[in-house]
Coordinates of C-alpha atoms in Angstrom, one line a residue:
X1 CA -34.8 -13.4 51.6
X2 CA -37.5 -11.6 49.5
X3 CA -38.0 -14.8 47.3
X4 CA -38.5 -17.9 48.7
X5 CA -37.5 -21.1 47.2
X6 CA -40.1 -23.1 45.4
X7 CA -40.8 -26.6 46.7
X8 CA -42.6 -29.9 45.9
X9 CA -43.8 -32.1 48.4
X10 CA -44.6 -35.7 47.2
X11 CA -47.1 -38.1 48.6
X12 CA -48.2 -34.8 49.8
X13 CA -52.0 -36.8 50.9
X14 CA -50.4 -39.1 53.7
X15 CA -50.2 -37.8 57.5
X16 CA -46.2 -37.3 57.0
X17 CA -46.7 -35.1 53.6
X18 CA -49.6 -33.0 55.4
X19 CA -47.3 -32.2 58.4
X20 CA -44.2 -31.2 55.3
X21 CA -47.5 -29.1 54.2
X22 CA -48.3 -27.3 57.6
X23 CA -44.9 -26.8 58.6
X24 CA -43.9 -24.7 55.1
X25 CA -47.1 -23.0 54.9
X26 CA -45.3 -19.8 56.3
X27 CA -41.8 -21.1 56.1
X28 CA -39.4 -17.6 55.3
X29 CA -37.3 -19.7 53.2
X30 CA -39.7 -22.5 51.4
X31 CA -42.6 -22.3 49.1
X32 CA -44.7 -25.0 48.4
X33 CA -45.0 -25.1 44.2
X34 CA -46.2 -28.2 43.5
X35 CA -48.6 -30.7 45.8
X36 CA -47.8 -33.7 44.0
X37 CA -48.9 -37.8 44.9
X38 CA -50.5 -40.5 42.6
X39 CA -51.9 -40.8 39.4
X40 CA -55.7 -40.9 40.8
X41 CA -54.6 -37.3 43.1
X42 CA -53.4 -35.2 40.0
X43 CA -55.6 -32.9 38.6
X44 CA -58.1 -32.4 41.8
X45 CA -57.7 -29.6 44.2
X46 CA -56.3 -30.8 47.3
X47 CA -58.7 -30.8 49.8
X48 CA -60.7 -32.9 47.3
X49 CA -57.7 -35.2 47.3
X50 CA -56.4 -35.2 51.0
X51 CA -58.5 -36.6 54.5
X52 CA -56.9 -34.0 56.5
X53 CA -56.1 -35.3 59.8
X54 CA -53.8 -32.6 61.6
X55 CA -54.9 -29.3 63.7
X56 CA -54.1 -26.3 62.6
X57 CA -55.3 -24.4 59.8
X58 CA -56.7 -27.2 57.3
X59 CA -54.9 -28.2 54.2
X60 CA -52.0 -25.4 55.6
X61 CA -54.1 -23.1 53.7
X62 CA -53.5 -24.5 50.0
X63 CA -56.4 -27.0 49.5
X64 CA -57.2 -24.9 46.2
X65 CA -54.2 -25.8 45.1
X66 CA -54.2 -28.1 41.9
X67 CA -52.3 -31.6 42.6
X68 CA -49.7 -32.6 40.1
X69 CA -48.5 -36.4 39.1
X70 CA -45.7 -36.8 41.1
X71 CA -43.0 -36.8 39.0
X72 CA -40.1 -34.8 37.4
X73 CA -42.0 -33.9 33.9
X74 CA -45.1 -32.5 36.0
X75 CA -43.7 -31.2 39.7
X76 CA -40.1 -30.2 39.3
X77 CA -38.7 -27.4 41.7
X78 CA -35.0 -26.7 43.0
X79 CA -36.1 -28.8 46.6
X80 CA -38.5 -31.9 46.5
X81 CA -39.8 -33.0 49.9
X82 CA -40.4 -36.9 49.5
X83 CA -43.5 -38.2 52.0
X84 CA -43.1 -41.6 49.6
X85 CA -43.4 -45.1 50.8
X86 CA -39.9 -46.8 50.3
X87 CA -40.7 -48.7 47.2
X88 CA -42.1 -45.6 44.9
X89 CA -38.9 -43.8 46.7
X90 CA -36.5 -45.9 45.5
X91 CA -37.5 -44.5 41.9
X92 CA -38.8 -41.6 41.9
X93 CA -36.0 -39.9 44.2
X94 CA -33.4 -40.7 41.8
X95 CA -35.1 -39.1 39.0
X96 CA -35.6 -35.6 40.4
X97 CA -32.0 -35.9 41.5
X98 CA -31.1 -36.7 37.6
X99 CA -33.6 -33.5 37.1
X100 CA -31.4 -31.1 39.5
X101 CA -33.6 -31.2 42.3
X102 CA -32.4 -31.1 46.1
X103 CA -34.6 -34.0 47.3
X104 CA -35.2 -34.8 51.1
X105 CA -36.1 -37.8 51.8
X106 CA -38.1 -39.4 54.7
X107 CA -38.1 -43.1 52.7
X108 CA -35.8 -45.3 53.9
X109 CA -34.5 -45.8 50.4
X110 CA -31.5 -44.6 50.3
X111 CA -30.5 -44.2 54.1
X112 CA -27.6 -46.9 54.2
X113 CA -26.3 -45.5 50.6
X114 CA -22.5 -45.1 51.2
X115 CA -22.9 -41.9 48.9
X116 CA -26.1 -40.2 50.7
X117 CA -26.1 -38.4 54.2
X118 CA -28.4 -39.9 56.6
X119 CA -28.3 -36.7 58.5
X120 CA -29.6 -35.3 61.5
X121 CA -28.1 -31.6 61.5
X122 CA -27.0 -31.7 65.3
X123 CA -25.5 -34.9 65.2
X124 CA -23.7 -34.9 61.9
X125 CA -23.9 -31.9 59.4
X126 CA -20.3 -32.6 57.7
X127 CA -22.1 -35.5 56.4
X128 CA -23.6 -33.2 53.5
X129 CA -19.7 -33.8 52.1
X130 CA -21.4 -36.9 50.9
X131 CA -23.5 -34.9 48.5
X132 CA -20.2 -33.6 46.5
X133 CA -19.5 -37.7 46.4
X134 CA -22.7 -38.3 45.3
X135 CA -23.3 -35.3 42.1
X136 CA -19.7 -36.9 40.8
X137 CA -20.1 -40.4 40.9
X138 CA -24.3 -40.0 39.0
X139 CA -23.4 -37.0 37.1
X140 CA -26.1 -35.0 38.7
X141 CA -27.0 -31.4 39.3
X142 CA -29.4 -32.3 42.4
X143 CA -29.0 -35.1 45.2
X144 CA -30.6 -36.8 47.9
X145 CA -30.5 -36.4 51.8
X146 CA -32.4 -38.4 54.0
X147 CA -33.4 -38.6 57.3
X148 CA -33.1 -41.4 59.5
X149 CA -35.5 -44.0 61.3
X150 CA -37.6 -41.7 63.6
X151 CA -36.4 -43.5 66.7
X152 CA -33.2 -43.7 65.6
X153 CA -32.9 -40.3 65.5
X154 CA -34.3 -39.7 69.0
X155 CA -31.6 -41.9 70.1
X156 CA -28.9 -40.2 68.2
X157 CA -29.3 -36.5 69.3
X158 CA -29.1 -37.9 72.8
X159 CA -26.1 -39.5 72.1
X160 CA -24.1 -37.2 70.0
X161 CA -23.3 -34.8 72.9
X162 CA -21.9 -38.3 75.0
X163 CA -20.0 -39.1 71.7
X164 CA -18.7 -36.1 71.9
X165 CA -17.5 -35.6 75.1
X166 CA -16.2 -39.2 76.0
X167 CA -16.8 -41.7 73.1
X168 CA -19.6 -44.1 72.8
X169 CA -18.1 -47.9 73.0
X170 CA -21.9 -49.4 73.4
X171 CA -25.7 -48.9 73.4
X172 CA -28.8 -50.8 74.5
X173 CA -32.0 -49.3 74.1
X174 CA -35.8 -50.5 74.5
X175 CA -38.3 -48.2 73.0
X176 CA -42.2 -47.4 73.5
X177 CA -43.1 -46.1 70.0
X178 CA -45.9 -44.1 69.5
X179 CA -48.9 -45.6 67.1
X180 CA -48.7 -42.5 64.6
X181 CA -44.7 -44.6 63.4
X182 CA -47.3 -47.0 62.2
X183 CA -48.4 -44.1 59.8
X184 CA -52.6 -43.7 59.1
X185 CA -55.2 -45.0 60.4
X186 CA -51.9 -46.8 62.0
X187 CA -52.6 -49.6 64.1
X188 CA -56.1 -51.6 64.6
X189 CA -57.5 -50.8 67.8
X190 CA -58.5 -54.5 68.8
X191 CA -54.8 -54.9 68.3
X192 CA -53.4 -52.1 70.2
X193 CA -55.9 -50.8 72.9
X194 CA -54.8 -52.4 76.4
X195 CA -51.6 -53.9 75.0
X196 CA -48.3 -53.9 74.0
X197 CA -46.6 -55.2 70.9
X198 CA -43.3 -56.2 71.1
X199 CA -42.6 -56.0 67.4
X200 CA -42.2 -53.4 64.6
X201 CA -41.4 -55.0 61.4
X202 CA -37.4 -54.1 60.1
X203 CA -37.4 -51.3 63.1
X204 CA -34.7 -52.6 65.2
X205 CA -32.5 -53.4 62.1
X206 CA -33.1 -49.8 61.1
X207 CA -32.1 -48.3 64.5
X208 CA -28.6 -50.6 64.8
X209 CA -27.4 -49.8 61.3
X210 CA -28.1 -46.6 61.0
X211 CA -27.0 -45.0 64.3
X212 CA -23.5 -46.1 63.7
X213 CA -23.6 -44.4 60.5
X214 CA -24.5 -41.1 61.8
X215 CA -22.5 -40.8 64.5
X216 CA -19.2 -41.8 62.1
X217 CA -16.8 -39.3 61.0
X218 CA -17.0 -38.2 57.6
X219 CA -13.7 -38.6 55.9
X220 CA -13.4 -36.8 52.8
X221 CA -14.2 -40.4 50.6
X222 CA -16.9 -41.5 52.9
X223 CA -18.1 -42.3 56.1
X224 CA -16.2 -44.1 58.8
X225 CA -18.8 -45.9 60.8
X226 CA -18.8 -45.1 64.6
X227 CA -17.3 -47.9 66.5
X228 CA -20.1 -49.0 68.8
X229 CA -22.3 -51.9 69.1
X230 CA -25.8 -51.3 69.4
X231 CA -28.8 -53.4 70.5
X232 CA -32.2 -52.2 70.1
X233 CA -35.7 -53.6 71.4
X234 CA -38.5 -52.2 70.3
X235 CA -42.6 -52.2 71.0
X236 CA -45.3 -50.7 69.7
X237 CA -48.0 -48.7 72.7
X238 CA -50.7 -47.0 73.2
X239 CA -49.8 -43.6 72.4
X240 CA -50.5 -41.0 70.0
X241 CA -47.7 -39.0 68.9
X242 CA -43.9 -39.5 70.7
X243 CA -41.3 -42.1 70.9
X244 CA -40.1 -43.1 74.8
X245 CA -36.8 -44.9 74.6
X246 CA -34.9 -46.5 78.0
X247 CA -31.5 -46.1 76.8
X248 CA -28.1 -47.7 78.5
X249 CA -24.8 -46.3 77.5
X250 CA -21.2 -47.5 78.2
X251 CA -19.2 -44.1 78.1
X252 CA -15.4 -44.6 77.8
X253 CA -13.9 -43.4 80.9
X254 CA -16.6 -43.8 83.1
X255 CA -17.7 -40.3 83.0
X256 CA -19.3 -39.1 86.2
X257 CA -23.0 -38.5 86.5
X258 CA -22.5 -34.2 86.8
X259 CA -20.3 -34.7 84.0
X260 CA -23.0 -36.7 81.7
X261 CA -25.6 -34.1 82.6
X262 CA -23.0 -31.1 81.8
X263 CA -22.6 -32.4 78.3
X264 CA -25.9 -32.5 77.2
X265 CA -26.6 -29.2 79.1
X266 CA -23.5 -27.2 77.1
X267 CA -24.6 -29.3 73.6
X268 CA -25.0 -26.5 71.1
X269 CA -24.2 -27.6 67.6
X270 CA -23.9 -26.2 64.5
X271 CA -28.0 -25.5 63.7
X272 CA -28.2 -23.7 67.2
X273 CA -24.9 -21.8 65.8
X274 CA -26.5 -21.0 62.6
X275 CA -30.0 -19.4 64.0
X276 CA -31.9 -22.3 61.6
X277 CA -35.1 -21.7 61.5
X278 CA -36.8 -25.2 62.6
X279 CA -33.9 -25.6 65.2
X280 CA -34.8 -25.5 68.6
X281 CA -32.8 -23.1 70.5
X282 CA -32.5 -25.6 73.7
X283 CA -31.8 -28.9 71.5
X284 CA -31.8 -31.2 74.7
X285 CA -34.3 -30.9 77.6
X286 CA -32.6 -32.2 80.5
X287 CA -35.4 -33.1 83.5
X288 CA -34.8 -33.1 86.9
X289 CA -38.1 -34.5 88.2
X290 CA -38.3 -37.7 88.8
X291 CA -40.8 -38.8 87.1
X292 CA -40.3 -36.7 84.0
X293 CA -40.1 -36.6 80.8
X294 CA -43.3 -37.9 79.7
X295 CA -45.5 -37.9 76.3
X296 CA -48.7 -35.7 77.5
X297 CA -46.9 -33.1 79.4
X298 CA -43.1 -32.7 77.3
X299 CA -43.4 -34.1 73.2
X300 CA -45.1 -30.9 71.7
X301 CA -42.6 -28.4 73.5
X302 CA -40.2 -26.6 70.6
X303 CA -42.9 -27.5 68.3
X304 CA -41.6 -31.4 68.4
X305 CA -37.6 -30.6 67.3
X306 CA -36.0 -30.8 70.6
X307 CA -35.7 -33.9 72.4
X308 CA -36.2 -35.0 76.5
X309 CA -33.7 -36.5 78.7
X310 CA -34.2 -37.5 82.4
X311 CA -34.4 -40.1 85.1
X312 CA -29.8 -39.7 84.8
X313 CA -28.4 -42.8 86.8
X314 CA -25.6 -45.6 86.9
X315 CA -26.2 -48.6 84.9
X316 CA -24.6 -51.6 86.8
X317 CA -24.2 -52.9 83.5
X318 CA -23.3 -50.3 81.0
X319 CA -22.5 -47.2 83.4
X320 CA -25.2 -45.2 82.2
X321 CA -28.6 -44.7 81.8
X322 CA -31.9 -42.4 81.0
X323 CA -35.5 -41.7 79.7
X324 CA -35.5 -40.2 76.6
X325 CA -38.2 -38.6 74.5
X326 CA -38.8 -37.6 71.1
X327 CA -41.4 -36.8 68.8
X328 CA -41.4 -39.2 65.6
X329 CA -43.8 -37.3 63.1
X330 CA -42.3 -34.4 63.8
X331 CA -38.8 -34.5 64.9
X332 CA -37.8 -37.6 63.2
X333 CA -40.3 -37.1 60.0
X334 CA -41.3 -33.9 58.4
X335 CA -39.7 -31.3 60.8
X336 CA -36.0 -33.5 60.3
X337 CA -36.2 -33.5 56.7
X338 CA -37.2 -29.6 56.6
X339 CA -34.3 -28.7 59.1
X340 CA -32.2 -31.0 56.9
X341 CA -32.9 -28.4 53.5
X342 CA -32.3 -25.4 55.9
X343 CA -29.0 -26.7 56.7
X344 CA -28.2 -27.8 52.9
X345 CA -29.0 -23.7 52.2
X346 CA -26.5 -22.6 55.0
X347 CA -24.3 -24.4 53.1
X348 CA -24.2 -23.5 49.8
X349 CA -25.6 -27.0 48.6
X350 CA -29.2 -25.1 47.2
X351 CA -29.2 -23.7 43.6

């Protein structure tokens, strides 16, 4: 395209809205318009407003930019990338809709909406249907998308391809979640240093709820929930960036171990079709070391969009199970909810 599309990115001062900032600094589709967060932020230039705290070129090149109030009458454009906390989500997001804009959402706002796609592109893209569903029933020009609970979505893109091939009747998964989920400065050292913490406030209620949702079928008036019961149990460690989930799986038919491993090999769904531009070409890593994958050496591969599978055995319980990886700023924050508006574009739901 010779013009890109102008953007907004709100709450555009916390780690999440900097990494939306870095990744469309030389986007070929996005532009960032407007820099918008709080009251107390609009007006300053953005470096004087933002602690940067990512590598990379700071401030993605735009800390001269002037920082608008975050809302409709001050930082309107066609797409709006949301970086909100849930509670200034939940009323902000609705107003650019109202105001025509395409907003993308990493709140968790609006996730469990009947009317809005919780999407993750591989997994589910019909699920932008919803967004037809959605304009009709609020009368409005724009919408919302979001994306889903970072280790939900991890989970997800490792199960779509199983789905897929042989139906998924039941999940149990245990996570290691990085300390950046926690969001900045995150969680107290004295707390976390040497330890594990076997709680994460609302994340396992997030991860059973919405994985059946994104694996449903969408049916034209809605979404059919996937007909699977999953149990989720996670803990907070001593890691930086990237989400470690040992994940069980009862496949329906048994499925043989050369046959699990060919599905997620062959997986290449729609975003790999379409040539998007944040998609990783190889979605799934498959490992056959084993001790692999692992945070240090795997999470930053594909710039943190694909995902890590390995350690491929029988579950005496379930049938199945495997290490998996993931990166949660990346692919289940920012990155998600950009590949989520290069999707919406393929698909004819961007003015």
């Amino acid at each position: 395209m010779t013009t890109k599309i102008p953007v907004t990115v709100l709450g555009a001062t916390g780690v999440v809205g900097q990494r939306f900032v870095r990744r469309l600094a030389n986007h070929p589709l996005f532009r960032v318009e407007h820099l918008a967060a709080s009251e107390r932020s609009a007006g300053k230039r953005y470096r004087d407003a933002c602690a940067w705290r990512l590598d990379g070129e700071p401030y993605g090149g735009l800390g001269d930019q002037v920082m608008a109030e975050g809302t409709p009458e001050f930082a309107l454009s066609p797409v709006v990338f949301s970086a909100l906390d849930t509670a200034p989500a939940s009323e902000l997001e609705p107003a650019f809709a109202r105001a025509g804009a395409m907003v993308f959402s990493n709140a968790a706002a609006f996730r469990m909406s009947p009317e809005v796609p919780l999407l993750v592109p591989e997994v589910n893209a019909a699920h932008l249907g919803l967004l037809d569903l959605q304009r009709h029933h609020h009368g409005w020009k724009g919408g919302i998308v979001t994306n889903a609970n970072c280790t939900a979505t991890v989970l997800v893109m490792a199960l779509a391809p199983l789905h897929e091939a042989f139906g998924v009747e039941a999940v149990m998964m245990t996570s290691m979640q990085a300390i950046s989920g926690a969001g900045y400065p995150g969680v107290p050292s004295l707390d976390i240093l040497g330890n594990v913490i076997p709680f994460i406030r609302n994340e396992e209620p997030k991860v059973e709820e919405e994985t059946p949702k994104m694996l449903g079928c969408f049916t034209g008036s809605g979404v059919e929930l996937a007909p699977m019961a999953v149990s989720a149990l996670c803990h907070r460690v001593p890691v930086l960036e990237g989400h470690t989930e040992a994940v069980s799986v009862k496949l329906k038919g048994n499925p043989s171990l050369d046959a699990v491993r060919e599905a997620f090999l062959n997986w290449k769904p729609e975003p790999q079709r379409l040539g998007l531009f944040s998609a990783p070409a190889v979605p799934i890593h498959v490992h056959t070391l084993e001790d692999r994958p692992q945070v240090r050496r795997d999470v930053e591969q594909d710039e943190g969009m694909s995902i890590h599978v390995g350690r491929i055995r029988v579950c005496p319980i379930l049938g199945l199970k495997f290490a998996l990886l993931g990166h949660n700023t990346e692919r289940g924050a920012a990155g998600g909810s950009i590949l989520n508006a290069e999707l919406a574009h393929a698909k004819g739901y961007l003015r």
